[in-house]
Coordinates of C-alpha atoms in Angstrom, one line a residue:
X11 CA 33.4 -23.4 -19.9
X12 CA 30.8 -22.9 -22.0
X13 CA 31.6 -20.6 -24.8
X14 CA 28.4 -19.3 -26.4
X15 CA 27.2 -17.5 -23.7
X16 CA 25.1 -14.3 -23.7
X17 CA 23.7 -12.3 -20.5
X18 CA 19.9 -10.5 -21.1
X19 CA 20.0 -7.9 -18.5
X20 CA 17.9 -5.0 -16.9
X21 CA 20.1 -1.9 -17.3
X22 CA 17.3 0.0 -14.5
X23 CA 19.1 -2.9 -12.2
X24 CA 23.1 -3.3 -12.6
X25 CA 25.2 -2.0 -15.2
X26 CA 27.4 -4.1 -17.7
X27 CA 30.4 -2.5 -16.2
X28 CA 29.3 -4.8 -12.6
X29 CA 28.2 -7.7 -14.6
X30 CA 31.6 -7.9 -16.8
X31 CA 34.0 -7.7 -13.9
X32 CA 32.2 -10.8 -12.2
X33 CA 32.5 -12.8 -15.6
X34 CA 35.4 -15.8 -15.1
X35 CA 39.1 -14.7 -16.7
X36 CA 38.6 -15.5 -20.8
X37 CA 34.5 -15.6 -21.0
X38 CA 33.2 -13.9 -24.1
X39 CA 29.4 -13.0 -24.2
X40 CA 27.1 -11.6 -26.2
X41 CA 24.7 -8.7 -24.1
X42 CA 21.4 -8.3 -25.0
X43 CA 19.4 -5.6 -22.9
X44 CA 15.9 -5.6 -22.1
X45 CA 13.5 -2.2 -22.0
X46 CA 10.5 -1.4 -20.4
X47 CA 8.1 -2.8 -23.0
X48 CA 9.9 -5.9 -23.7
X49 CA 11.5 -7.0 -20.2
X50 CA 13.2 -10.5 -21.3
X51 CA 11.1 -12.1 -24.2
X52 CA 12.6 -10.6 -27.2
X53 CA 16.0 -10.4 -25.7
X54 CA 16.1 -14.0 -24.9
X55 CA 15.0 -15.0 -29.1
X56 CA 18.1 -12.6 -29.9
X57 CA 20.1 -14.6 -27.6
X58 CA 19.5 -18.1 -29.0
X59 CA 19.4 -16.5 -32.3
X60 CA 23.0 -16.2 -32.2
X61 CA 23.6 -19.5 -30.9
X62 CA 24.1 -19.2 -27.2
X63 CA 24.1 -22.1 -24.9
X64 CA 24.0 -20.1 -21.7
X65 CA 22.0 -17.3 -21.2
X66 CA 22.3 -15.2 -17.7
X67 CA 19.2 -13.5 -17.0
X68 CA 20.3 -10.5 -14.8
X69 CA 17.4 -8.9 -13.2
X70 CA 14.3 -8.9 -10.8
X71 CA 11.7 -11.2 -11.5
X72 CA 9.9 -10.1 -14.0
X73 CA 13.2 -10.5 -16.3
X74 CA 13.9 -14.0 -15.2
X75 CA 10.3 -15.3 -15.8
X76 CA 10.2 -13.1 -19.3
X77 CA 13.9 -15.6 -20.3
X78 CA 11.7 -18.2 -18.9
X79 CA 9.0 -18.8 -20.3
X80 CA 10.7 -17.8 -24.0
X81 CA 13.1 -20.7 -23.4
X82 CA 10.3 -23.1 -22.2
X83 CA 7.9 -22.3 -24.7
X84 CA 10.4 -22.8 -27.5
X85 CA 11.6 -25.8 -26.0
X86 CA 14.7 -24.2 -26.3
X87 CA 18.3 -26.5 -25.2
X88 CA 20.1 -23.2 -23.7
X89 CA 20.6 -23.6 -20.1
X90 CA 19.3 -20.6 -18.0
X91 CA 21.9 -19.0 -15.1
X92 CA 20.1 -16.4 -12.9
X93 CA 21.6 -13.1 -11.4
X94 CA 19.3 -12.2 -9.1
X95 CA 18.7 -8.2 -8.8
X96 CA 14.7 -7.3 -7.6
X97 CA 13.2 -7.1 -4.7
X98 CA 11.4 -10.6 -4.5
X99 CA 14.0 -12.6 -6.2
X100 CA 11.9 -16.2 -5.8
X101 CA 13.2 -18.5 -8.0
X102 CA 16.8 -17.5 -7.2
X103 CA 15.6 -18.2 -3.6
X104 CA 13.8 -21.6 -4.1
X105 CA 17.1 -22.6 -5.7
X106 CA 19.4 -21.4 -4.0
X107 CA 20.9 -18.7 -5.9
X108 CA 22.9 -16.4 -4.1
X109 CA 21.1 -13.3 -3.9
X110 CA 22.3 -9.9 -3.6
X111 CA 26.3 -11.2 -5.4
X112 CA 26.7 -10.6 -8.5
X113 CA 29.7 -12.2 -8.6
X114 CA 28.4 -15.5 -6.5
X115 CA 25.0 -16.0 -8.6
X116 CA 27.6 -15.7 -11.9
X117 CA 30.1 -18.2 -10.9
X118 CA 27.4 -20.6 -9.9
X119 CA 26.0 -20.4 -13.5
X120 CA 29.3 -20.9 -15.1
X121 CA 30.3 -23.9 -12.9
X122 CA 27.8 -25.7 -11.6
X123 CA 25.5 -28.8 -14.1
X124 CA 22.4 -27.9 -14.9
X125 CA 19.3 -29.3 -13.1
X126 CA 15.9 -29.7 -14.8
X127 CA 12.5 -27.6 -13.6
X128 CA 9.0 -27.6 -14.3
X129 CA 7.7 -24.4 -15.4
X130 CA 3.5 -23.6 -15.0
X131 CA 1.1 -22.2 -17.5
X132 CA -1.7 -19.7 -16.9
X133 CA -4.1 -18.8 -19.8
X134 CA -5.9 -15.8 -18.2
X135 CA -9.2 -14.3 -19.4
X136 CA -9.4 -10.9 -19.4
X137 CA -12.5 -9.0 -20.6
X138 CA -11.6 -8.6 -24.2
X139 CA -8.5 -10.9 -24.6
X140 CA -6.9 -14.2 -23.1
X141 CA -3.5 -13.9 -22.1
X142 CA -0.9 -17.2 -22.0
X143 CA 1.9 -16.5 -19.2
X144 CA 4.6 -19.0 -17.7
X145 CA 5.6 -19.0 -13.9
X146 CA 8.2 -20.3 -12.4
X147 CA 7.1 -19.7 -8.9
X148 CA 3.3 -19.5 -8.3
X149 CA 0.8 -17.5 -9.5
X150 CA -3.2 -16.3 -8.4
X151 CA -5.6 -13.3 -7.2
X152 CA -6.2 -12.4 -3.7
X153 CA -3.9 -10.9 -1.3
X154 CA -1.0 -12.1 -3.1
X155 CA -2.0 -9.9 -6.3
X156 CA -3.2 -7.5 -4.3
X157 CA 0.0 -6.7 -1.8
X158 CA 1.9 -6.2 -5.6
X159 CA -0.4 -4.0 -7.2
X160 CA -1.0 -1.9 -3.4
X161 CA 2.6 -1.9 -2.9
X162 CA 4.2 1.5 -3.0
X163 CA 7.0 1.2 -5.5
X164 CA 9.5 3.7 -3.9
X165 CA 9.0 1.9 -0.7
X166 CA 10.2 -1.1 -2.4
X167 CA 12.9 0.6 -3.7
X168 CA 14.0 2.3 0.1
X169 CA 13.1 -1.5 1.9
X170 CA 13.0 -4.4 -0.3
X171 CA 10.6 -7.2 0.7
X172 CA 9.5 -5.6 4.2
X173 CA 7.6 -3.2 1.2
X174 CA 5.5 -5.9 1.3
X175 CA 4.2 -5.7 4.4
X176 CA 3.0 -2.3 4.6
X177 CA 0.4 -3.1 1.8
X178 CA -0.7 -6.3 3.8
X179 CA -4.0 -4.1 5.8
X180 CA -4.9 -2.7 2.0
X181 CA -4.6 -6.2 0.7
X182 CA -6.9 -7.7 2.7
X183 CA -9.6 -5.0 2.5
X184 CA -9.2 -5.7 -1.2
X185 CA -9.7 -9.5 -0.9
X186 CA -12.8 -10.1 -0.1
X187 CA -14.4 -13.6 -0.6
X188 CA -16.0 -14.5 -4.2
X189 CA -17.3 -17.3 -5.3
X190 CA -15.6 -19.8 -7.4
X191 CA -15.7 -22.6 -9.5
X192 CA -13.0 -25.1 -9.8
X193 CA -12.0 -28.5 -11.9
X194 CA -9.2 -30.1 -10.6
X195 CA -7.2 -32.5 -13.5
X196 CA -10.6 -32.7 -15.5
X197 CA -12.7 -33.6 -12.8
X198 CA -16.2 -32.2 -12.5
X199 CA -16.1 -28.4 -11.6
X200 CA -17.5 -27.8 -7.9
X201 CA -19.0 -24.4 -6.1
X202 CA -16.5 -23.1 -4.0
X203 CA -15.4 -19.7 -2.4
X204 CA -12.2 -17.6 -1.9
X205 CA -10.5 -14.4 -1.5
X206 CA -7.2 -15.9 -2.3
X207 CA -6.4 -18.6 -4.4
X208 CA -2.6 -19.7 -5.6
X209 CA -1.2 -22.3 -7.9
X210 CA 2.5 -22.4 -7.0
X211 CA 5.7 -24.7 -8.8
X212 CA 7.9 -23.5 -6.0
X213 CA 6.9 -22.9 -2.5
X214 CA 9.0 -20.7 -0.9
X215 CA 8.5 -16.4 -0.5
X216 CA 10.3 -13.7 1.0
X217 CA 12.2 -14.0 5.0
X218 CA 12.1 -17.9 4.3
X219 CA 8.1 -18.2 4.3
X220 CA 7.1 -21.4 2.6
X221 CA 3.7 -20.9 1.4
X222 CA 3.4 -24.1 -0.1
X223 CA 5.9 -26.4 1.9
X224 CA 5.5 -29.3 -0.5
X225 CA 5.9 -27.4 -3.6
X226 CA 8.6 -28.7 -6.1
X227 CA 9.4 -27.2 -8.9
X228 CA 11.0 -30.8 -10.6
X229 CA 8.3 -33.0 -9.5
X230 CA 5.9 -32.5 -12.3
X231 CA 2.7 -31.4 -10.3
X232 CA 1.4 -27.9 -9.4
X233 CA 0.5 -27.1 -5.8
X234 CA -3.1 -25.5 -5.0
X235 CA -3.7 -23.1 -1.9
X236 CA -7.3 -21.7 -1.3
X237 CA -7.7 -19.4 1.4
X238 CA -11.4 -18.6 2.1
X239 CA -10.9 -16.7 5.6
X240 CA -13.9 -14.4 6.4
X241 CA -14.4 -12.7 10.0
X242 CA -11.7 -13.8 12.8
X243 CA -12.4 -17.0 13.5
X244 CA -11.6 -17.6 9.7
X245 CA -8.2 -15.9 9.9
X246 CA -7.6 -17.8 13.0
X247 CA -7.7 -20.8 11.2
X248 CA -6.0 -19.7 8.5
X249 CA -2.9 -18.4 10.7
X250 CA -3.1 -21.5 12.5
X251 CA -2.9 -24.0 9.7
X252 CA -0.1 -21.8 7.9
X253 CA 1.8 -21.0 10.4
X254 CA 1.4 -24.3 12.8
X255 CA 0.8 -27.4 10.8
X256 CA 3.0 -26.5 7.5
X257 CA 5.7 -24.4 9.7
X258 CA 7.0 -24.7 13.0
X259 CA 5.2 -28.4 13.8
X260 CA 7.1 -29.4 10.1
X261 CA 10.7 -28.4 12.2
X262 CA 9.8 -31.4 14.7
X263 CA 8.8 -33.7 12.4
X264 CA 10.1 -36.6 10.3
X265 CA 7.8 -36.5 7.7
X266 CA 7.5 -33.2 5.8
X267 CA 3.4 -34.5 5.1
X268 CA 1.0 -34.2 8.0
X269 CA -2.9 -35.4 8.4
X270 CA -3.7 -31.4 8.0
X271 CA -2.3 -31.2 4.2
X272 CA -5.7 -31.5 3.0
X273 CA -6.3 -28.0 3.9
X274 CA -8.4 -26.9 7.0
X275 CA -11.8 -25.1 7.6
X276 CA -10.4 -21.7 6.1
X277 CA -7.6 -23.2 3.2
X278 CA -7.9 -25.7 0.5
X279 CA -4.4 -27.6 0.0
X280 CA -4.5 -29.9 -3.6
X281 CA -1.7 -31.1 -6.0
X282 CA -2.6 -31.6 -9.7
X283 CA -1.3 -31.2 -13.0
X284 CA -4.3 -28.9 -14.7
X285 CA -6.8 -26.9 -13.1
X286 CA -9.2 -24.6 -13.8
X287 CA -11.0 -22.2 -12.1
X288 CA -14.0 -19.8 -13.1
X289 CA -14.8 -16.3 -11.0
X290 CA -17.9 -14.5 -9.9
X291 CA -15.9 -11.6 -10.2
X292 CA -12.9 -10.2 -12.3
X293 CA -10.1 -10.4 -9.7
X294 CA -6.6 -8.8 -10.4
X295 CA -4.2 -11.8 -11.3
X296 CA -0.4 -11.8 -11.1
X297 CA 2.2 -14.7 -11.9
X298 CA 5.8 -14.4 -10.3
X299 CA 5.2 -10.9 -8.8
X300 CA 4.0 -9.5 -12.3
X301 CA 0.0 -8.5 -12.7
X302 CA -1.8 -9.6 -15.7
X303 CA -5.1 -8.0 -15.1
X304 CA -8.8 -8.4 -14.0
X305 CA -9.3 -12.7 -14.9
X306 CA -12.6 -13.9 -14.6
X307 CA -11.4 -17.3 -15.7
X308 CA -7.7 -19.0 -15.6
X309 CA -6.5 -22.1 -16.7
X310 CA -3.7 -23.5 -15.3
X311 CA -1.3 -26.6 -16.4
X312 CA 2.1 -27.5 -16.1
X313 CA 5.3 -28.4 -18.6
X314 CA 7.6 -30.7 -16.7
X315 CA 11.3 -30.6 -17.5
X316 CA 10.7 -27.5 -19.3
X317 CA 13.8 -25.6 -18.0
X318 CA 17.6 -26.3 -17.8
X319 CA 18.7 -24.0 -14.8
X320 CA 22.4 -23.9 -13.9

């Protein structure tokens, strides 16, 4: 068992008194909570400040990607356990964490070897500043961004995910198709359009919808999805080749690729390591479930074996 362990947790989420009784018989930790204006980051330096090789991050998934990207962008050895407590939980649920047990999601740190993942990088530009945040799941602007930022936040406390959908008619009023400008791994930027675009290290969302089916986060690449939809026939398309060609005809066949990956006439489908993409118009931009602001530029890359996650 590994003894220099610490737990950085959400106290708006669990209490210590939950997260103690799920501990193994003999484990002494070091607690480090996180607050409202710092929800992981400064937590997380305290941690491996006094020496911990574990640190649990106990929380939604804000607080995981906060212990994140900390650990990845110090290059820091502590391996990362995850105690999965919000309402999207996503990179619990693209690695199988058990969600929703304490208990479960603790044990599984403390026992099982820890597995390498990628973690991505998004330097956003904001209209006076640039801000440099990792994700561990995907991030972008369209109706993603948007079905955070419209979601009601008491509904999401009452419902969980299915919150989510009650924002989804605002969202796409909100998205509305801009145009773009994108350089794909240092190619040559080309005129595009979108109302949603996502860069994703892990595919997977909420009721076991994989938005990017061939997303892996220990694979070293990042995984592009533009949606362009406009008018019915667009959204047509776009149901069709989300829900058909990288869902239920993916049951039925051998090979998880199909001819459609590519995209269709309504989505753009690409893997790279580094892309960049320029915006007509300031669009709201979240990463792992957490909004940034109003980007009119984002570049995007990826660290490979950034993380150790247990």
């Amino acid at each position: 068992m590994t003894q220099n362990t610490a737990i950085v947790w959400n106290p708006s989420k669990t209490t210590r008194d939950a997260l103690e009784a799920a501990l193994p018989e003999g484990a002494e930790v070091s607690w480090f909570e996180t607050t409202e204006d710092d929800p992981g980051r400064g937590a997380a330096e305290s941690a491996l400040a006094a020496g911990a090789e574990l640190i649990l991050a106990a929380g939604g998934d804000g607080t995981i990607r906060a212990v994140a990207e900390y650990l990845a962008e110090t290059a820091a050895t502590a391996d990362l356990g995850i105690v999965p407590l919000g309402t999207g939980n996503l990179l619990a649920r693209n690695l199988g964490v058990p969600l929703n047990n304490i208990s479960a999601a603790v044990t599984r740190a403390f026992e099982n070897e820890a597995t390498t993942i990628d973690i991505g990088w998004a330097d956003v530009h904001l209209s006076d500043e640039v801000r440099r945040r990792a994700f561990a799941v995907m991030a972008g602007f369209g109706i993603d961004a948007h079905m955070i930022t419209e979601t009601n936040d008491d509904l999401k406390d009452r419902a969980g995910w299915l919150a989510y959908v009650e924002s989804l008619g605002r969202a796409l009023s909100a998205s509305a198709v801009i145009d773009i400008r994108l350089s794909v791994d240092g190619e040559d930027a080309v005129e595009d359009k979108a109302h949603t675009l996502l860069v994703g290290n892990c595919g997977m969302l909420q009721g076991g919808i994989a938005l990017l089916p061939d997303a892996d986060p220990s694979d070293g690449a990042l995984d592009l999805l533009v949606l362009q939809a406009d008018g019915v026939a667009g959204w047509l398309d776009t149901a069709r080749n989300m829900m058909w060609d990288h869902g239920i005809k993916r049951l039925f066949a051998r090979d998880t690729a199909s001819e459609d990956d590519s995209g269709s006439a309504s989505t753009i489908r690409r893997r790279m390591t580094a892309l960049t993409v320029d915006l007509a118009e300031p669009r709201m931009f979240e990463v792992d479930g957490d909004t940034v602001g109003e980007a009119t530029r984002v570049e995007f890359s990826i660290q490979a074996a950034a993380l150790r996650v247990r």
